Short mmCIF file of the C-alpha atoms (twelve columns), coordinates in Angstrom:
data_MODEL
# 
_entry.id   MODEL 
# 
loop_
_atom_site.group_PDB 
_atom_site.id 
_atom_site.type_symbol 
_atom_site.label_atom_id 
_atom_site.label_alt_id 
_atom_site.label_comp_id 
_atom_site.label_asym_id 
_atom_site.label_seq_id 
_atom_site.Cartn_x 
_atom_site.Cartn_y 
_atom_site.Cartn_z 
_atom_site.pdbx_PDB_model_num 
ATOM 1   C CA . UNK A 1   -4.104  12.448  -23.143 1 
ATOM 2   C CA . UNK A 2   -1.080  14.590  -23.487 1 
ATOM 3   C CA . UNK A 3   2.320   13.197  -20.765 1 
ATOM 4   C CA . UNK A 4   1.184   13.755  -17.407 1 
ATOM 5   C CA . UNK A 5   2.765   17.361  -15.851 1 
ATOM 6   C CA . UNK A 6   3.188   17.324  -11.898 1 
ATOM 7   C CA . UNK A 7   3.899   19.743  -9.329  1 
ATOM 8   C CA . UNK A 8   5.341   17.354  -7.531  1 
ATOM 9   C CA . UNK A 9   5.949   19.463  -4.521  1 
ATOM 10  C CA . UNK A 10  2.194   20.211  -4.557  1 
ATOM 11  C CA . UNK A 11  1.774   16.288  -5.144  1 
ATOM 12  C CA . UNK A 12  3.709   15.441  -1.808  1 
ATOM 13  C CA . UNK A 13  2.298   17.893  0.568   1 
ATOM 14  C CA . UNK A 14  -1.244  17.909  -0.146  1 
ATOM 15  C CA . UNK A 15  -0.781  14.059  -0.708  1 
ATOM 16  C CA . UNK A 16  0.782   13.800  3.056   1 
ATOM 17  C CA . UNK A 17  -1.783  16.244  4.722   1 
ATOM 18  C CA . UNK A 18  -4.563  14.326  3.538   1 
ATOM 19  C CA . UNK A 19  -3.144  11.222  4.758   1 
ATOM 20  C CA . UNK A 20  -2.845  12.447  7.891   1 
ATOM 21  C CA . UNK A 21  -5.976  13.348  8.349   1 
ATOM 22  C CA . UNK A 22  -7.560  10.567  7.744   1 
ATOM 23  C CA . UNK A 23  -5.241  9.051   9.819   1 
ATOM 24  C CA . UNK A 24  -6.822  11.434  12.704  1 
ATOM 25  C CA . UNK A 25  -9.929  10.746  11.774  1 
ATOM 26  C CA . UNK A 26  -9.229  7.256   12.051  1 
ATOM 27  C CA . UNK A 27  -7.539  7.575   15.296  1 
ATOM 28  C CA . UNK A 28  -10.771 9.044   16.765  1 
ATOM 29  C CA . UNK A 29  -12.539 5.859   16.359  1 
ATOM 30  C CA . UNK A 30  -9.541  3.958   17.460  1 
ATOM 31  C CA . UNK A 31  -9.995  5.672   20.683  1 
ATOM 32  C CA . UNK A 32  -13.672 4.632   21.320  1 
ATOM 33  C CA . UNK A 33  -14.887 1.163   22.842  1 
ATOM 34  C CA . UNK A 34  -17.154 0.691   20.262  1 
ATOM 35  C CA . UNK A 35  -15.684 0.978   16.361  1 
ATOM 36  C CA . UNK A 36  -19.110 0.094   14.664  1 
ATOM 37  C CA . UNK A 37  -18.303 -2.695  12.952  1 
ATOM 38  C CA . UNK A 38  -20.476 -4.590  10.549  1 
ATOM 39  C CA . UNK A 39  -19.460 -7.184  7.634   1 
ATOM 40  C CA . UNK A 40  -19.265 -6.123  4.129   1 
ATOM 41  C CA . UNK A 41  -20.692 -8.612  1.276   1 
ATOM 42  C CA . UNK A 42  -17.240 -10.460 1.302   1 
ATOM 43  C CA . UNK A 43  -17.273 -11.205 4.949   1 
ATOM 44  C CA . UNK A 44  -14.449 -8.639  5.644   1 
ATOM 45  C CA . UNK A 45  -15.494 -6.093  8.325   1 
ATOM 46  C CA . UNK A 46  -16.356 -2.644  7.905   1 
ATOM 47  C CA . UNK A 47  -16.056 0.203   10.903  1 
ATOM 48  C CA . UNK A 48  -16.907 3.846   11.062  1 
ATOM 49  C CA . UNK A 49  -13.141 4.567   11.216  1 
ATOM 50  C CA . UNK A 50  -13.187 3.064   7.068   1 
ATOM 51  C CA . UNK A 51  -16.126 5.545   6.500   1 
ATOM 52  C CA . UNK A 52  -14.652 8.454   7.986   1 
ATOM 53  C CA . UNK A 53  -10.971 8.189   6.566   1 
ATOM 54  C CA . UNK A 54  -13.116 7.347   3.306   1 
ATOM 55  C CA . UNK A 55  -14.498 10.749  3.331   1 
ATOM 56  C CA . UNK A 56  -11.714 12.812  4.392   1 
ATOM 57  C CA . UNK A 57  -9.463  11.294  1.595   1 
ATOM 58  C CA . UNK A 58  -12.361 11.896  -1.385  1 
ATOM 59  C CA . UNK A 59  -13.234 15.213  -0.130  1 
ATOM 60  C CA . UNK A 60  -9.571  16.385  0.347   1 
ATOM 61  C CA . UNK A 61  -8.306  14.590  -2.951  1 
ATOM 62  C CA . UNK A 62  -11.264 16.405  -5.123  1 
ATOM 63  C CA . UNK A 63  -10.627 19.617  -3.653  1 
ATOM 64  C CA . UNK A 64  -6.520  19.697  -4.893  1 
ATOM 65  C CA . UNK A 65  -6.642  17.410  -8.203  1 
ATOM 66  C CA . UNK A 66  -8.603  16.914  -10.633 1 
ATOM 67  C CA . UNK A 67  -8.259  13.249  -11.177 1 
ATOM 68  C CA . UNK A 68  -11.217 10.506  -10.166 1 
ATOM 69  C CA . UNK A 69  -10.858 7.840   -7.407  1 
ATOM 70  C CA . UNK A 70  -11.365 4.514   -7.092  1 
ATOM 71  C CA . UNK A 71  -11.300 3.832   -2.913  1 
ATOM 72  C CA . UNK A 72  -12.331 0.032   -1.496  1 
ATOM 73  C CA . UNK A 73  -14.941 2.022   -0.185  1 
ATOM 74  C CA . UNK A 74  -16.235 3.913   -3.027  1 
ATOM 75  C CA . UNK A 75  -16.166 1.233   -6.366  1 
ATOM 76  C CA . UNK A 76  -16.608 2.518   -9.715  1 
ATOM 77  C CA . UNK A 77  -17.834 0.187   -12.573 1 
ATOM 78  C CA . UNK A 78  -15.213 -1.125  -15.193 1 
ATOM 79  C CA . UNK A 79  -16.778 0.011   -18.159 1 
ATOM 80  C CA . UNK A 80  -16.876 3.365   -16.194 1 
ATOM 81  C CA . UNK A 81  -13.094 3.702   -15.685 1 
ATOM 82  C CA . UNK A 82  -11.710 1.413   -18.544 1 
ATOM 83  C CA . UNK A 83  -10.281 4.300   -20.479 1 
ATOM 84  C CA . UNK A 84  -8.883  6.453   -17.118 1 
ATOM 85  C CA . UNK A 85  -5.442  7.493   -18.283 1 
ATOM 86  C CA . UNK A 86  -5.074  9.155   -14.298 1 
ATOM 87  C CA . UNK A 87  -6.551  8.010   -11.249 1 
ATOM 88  C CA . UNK A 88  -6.085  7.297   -7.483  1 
ATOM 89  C CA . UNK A 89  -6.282  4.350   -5.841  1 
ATOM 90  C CA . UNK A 90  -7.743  4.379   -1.895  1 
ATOM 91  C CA . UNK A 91  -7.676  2.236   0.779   1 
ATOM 92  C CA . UNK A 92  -8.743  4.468   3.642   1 
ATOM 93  C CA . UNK A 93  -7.901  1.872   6.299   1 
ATOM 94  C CA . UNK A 94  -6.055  -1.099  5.008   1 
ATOM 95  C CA . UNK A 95  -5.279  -3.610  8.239   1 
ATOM 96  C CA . UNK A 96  -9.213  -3.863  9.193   1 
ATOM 97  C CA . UNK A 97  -8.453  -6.558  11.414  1 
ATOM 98  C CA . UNK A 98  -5.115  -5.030  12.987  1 
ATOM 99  C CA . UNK A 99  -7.224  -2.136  13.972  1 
ATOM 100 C CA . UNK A 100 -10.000 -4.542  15.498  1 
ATOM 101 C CA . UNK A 101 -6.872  -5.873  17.489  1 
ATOM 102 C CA . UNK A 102 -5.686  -3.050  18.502  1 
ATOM 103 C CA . UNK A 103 -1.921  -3.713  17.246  1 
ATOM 104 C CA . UNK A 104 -1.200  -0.299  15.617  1 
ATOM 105 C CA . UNK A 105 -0.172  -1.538  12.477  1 
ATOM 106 C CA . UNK A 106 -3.116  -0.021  10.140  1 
ATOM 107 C CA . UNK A 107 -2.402  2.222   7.624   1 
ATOM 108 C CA . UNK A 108 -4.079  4.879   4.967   1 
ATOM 109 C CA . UNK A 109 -3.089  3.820   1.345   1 
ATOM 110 C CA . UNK A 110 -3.704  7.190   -1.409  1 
ATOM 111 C CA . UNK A 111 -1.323  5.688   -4.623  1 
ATOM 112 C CA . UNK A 112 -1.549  7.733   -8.476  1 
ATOM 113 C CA . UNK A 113 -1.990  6.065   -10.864 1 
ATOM 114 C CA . UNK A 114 -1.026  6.562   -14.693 1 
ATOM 115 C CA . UNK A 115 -1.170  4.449   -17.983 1 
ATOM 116 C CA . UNK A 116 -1.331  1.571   -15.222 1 
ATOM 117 C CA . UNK A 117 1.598   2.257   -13.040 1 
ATOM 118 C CA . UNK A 118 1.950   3.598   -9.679  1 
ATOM 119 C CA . UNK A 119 3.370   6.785   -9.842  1 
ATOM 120 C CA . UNK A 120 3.256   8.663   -6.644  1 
ATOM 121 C CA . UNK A 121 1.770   7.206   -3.107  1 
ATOM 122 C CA . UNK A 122 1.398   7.744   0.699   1 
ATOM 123 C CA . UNK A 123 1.591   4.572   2.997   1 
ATOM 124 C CA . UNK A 124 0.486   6.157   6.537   1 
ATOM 125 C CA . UNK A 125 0.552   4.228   9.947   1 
ATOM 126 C CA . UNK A 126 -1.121  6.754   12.385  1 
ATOM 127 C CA . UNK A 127 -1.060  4.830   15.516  1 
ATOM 128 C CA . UNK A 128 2.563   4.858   15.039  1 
ATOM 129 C CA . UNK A 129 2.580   7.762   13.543  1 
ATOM 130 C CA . UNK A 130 4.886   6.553   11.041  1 
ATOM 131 C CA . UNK A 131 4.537   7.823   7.534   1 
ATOM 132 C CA . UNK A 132 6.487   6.761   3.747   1 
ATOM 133 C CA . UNK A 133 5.781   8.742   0.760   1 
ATOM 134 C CA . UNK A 134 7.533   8.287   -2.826  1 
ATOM 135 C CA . UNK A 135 6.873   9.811   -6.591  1 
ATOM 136 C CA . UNK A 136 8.458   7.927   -9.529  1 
ATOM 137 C CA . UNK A 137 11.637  10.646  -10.383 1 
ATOM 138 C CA . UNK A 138 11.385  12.565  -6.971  1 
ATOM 139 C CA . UNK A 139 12.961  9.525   -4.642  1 
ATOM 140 C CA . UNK A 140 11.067  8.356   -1.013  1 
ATOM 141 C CA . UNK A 141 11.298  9.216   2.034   1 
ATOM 142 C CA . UNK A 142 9.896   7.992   5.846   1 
ATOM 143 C CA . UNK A 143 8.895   9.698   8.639   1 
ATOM 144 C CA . UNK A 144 8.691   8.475   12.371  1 
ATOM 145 C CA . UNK A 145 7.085   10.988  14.173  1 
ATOM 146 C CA . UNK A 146 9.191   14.646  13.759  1 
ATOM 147 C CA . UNK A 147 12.502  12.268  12.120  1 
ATOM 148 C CA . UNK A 148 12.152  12.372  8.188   1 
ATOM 149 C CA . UNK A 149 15.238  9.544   6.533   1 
ATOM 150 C CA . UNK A 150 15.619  9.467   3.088   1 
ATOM 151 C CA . UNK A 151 15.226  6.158   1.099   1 
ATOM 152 C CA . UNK A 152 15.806  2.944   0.611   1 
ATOM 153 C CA . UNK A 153 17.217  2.272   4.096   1 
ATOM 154 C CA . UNK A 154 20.152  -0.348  4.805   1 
ATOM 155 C CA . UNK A 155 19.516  -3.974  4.767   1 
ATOM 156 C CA . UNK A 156 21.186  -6.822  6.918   1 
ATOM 157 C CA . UNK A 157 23.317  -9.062  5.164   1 
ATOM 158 C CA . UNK A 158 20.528  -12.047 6.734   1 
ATOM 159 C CA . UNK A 159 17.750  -12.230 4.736   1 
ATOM 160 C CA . UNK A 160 14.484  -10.891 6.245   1 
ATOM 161 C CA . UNK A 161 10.774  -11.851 5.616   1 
ATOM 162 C CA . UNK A 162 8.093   -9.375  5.946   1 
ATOM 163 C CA . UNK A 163 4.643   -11.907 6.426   1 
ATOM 164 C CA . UNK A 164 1.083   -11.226 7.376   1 
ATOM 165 C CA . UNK A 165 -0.141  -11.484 10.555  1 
ATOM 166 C CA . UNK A 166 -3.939  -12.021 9.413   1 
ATOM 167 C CA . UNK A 167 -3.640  -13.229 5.827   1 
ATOM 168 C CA . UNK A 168 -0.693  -15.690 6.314   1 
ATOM 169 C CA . UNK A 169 -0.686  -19.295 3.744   1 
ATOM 170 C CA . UNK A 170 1.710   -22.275 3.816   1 
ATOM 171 C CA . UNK A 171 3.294   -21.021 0.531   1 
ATOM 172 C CA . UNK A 172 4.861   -18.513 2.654   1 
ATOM 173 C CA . UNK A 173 6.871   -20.578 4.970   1 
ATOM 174 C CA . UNK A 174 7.731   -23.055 1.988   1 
ATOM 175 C CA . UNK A 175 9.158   -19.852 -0.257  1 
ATOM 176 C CA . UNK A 176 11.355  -18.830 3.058   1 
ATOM 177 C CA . UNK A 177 12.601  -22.767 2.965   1 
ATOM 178 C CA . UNK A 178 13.402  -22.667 -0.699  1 
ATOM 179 C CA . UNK A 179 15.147  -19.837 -0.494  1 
ATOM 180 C CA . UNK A 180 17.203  -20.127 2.695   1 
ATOM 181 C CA . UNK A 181 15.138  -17.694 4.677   1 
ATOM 182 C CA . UNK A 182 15.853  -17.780 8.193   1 
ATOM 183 C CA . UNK A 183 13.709  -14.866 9.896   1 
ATOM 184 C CA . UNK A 184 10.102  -14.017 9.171   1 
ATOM 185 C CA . UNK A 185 8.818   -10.708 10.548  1 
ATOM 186 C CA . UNK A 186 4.752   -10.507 10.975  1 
ATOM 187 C CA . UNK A 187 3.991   -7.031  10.152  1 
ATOM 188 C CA . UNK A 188 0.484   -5.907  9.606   1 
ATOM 189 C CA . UNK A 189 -1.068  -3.892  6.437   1 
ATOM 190 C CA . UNK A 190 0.657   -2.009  3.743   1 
ATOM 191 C CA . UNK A 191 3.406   -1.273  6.556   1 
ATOM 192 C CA . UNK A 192 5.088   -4.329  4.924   1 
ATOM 193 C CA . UNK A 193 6.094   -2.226  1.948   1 
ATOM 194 C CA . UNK A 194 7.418   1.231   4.481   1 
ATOM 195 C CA . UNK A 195 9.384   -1.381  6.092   1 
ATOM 196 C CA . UNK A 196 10.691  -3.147  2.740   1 
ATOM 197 C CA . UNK A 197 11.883  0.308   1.443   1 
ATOM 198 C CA . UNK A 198 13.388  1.139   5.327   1 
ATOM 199 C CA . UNK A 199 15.533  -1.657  5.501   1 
ATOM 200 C CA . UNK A 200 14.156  -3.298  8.091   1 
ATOM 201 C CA . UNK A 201 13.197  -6.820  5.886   1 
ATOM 202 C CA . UNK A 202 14.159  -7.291  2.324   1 
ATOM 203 C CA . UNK A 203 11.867  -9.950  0.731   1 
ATOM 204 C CA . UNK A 204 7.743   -9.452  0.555   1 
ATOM 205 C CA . UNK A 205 5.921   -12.371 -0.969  1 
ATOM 206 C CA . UNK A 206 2.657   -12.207 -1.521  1 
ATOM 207 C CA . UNK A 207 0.913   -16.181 -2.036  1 
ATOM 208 C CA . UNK A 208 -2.857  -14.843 -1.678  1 
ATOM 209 C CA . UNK A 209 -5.188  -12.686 -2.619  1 
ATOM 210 C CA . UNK A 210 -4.955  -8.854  -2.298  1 
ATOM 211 C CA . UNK A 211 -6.927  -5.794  -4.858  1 
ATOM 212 C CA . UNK A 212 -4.957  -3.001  -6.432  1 
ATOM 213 C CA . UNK A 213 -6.347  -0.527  -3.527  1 
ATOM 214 C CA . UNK A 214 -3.859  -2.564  -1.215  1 
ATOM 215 C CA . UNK A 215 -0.576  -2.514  -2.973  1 
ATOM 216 C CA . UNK A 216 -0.744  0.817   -5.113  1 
ATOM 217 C CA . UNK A 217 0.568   3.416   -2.789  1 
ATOM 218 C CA . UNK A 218 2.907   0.446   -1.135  1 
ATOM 219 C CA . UNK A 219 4.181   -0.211  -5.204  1 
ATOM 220 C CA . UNK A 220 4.941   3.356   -5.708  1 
ATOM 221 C CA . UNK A 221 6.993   4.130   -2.420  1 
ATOM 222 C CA . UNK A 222 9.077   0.471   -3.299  1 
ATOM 223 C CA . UNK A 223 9.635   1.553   -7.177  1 
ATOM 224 C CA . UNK A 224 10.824  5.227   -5.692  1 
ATOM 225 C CA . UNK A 225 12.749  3.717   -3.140  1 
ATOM 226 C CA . UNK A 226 14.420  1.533   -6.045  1 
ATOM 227 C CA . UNK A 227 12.469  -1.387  -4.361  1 
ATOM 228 C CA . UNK A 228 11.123  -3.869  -6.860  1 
ATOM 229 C CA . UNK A 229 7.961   -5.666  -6.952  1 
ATOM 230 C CA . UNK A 230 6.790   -7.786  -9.352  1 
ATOM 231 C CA . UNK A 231 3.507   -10.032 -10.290 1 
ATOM 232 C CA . UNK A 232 3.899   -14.004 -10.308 1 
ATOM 233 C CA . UNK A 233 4.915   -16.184 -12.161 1 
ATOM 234 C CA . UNK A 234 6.106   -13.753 -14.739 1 
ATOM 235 C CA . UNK A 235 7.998   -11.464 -12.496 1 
ATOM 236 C CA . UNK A 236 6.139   -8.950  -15.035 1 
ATOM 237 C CA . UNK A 237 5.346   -4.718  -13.427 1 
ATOM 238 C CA . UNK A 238 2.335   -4.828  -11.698 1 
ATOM 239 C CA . UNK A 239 -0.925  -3.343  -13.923 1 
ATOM 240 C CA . UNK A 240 -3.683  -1.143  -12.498 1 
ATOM 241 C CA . UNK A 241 -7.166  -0.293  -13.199 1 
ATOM 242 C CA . UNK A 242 -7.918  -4.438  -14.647 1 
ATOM 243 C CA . UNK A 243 -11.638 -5.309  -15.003 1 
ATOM 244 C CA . UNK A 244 -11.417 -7.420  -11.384 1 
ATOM 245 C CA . UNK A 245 -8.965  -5.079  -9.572  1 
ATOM 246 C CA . UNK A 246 -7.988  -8.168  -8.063  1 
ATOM 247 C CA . UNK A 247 -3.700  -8.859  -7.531  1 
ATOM 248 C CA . UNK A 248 -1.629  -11.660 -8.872  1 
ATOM 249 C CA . UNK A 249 0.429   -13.159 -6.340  1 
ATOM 250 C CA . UNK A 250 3.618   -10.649 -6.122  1 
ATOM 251 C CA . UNK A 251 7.317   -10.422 -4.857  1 
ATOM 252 C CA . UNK A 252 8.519   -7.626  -3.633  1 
ATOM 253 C CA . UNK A 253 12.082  -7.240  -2.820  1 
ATOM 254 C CA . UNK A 254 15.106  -5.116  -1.826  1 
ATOM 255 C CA . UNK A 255 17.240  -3.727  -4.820  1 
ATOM 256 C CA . UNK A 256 19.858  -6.268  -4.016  1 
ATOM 257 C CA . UNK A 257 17.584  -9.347  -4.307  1 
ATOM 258 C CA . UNK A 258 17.989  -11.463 -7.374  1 
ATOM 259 C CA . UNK A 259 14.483  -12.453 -8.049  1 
ATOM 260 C CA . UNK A 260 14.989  -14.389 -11.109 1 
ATOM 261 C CA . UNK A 261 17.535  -16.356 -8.976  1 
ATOM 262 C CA . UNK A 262 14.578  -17.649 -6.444  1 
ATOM 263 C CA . UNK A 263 12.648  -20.536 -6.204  1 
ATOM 264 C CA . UNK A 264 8.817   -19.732 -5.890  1 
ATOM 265 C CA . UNK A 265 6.289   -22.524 -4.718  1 
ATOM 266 C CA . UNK A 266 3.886   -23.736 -7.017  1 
# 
């Protein structure tokens, strides 16, 4: 397959418009009592809002590019996609259980994919109606509500920790201890990586398990933003499109964060 040609202003607005629209179809389920919930095979749940951002994002993606998805909702076999040079990588509603909760921070994950690196990505909250977008050569940028800020943000000279609030293990708390760490900031979903890039925390470990659907669009917005993240132990690029689609642990961190300098549990 010949280098891959954008039009990268195409790329960003059809990218964002489709984002936000699943976001509103999301946010019409988030207004119901009842979100439909049953449990997939893995025990996660599953609600009507996953389905319905699920179909906006496949229809609206096939209608604009030409490039097959891979969506948590929507798997494809390995031996089917092995060779894909160009793909997307979907999680219609990543935060499940912050949206069960009712704590806003869910988000709509659409990253591109290419020769295993994430290249372009959306990371969209719509309950807060806060929205990052970056493309590998074109920079990031956020948007909260009508306010668009270019990125990275501005970090504090104290060290911040971005953590989950759901998905949380002791490694975490021991890597903050090694390292001097004195805040930890719960923050639900892929928001972890818009707020990373923002400025608002500067260190993202990741001591559990995750699939490339949750960190692709979050990887491309960091790498845009100049943000680094990088699989464990190695501190190796992250690879997509592997037989399991399943994560190494990860680090992601602020451009001013040594991460060969850190001490990482074991």
């Amino acid at each position: 397959m010949p280098d891959l040609a954008l039009d990268h202003l195409r790329l960003e607005t059809e990218l964002v418009r489709i984002a936000r629209e699943a976001g509103a179809a999301i946010l019409d389920i988030y207004a119901r009592a009842d979100f439909g919930v049953e449990a997939k095979g893995d025990g996660s749940p599953l609600t009507l809002a996953d389905l319905a951002a699920n179909r906006v994002i496949l229809n609206g993606l096939a209608a604009c590019f030409p490039w097959p998805v891979i969506s948590e909702e929507t798997l494809v076999d390995y031996e089917a996609r092995r060779d894909w040079a160009t793909f997307w990588l979907v999680d219609p509603l990543d935060g499940t259980r912050d949206f069960l909760d009712r704590n806003d921070e869910f988000t709509v994950n659409i990253g591109l994919i290419h020769q295993g690196v994430a290249i372009a990505g959306v990371v969209y909250a719509p309950a807060l109606d806060e929205l990052y977008y970056g493309a590998s050569g074109q920079g990031a940028w956020m948007a909260r509500g009508d306010v668009r800020i270019a990125l990275p943000g501005r970090w504090a000279l104290e060290h911040a920790l971005a953590c989950s609030r759901h998905h949380d293990v002791p490694q975490t708390a021991a890597f903050a201890s090694l390292n001097g760490v004195a805040r930890s900031v719960p923050i639900g979903s892929a928001l972890k990586f818009g707020r990373l890039a923002a400025g608002e925390v500067d260190l993202y470990p990741r001591f559990n398990g995750s699939s490339e659907w949750d960190v692709a669009a979050g990887d491309a917005v960091l790498r845009a933003a100049g943000c680094t993240l990088r699989a464990l132990p190695d501190l190796t690029p992250m690879r997509y499109n592997t037989p399991s689609q399943r994560n190494p642990h990860f680090i992601a961190a602020a451009p001013h964060v040594p991460l060969d300098q850190l001490s990482y549990p074991t």
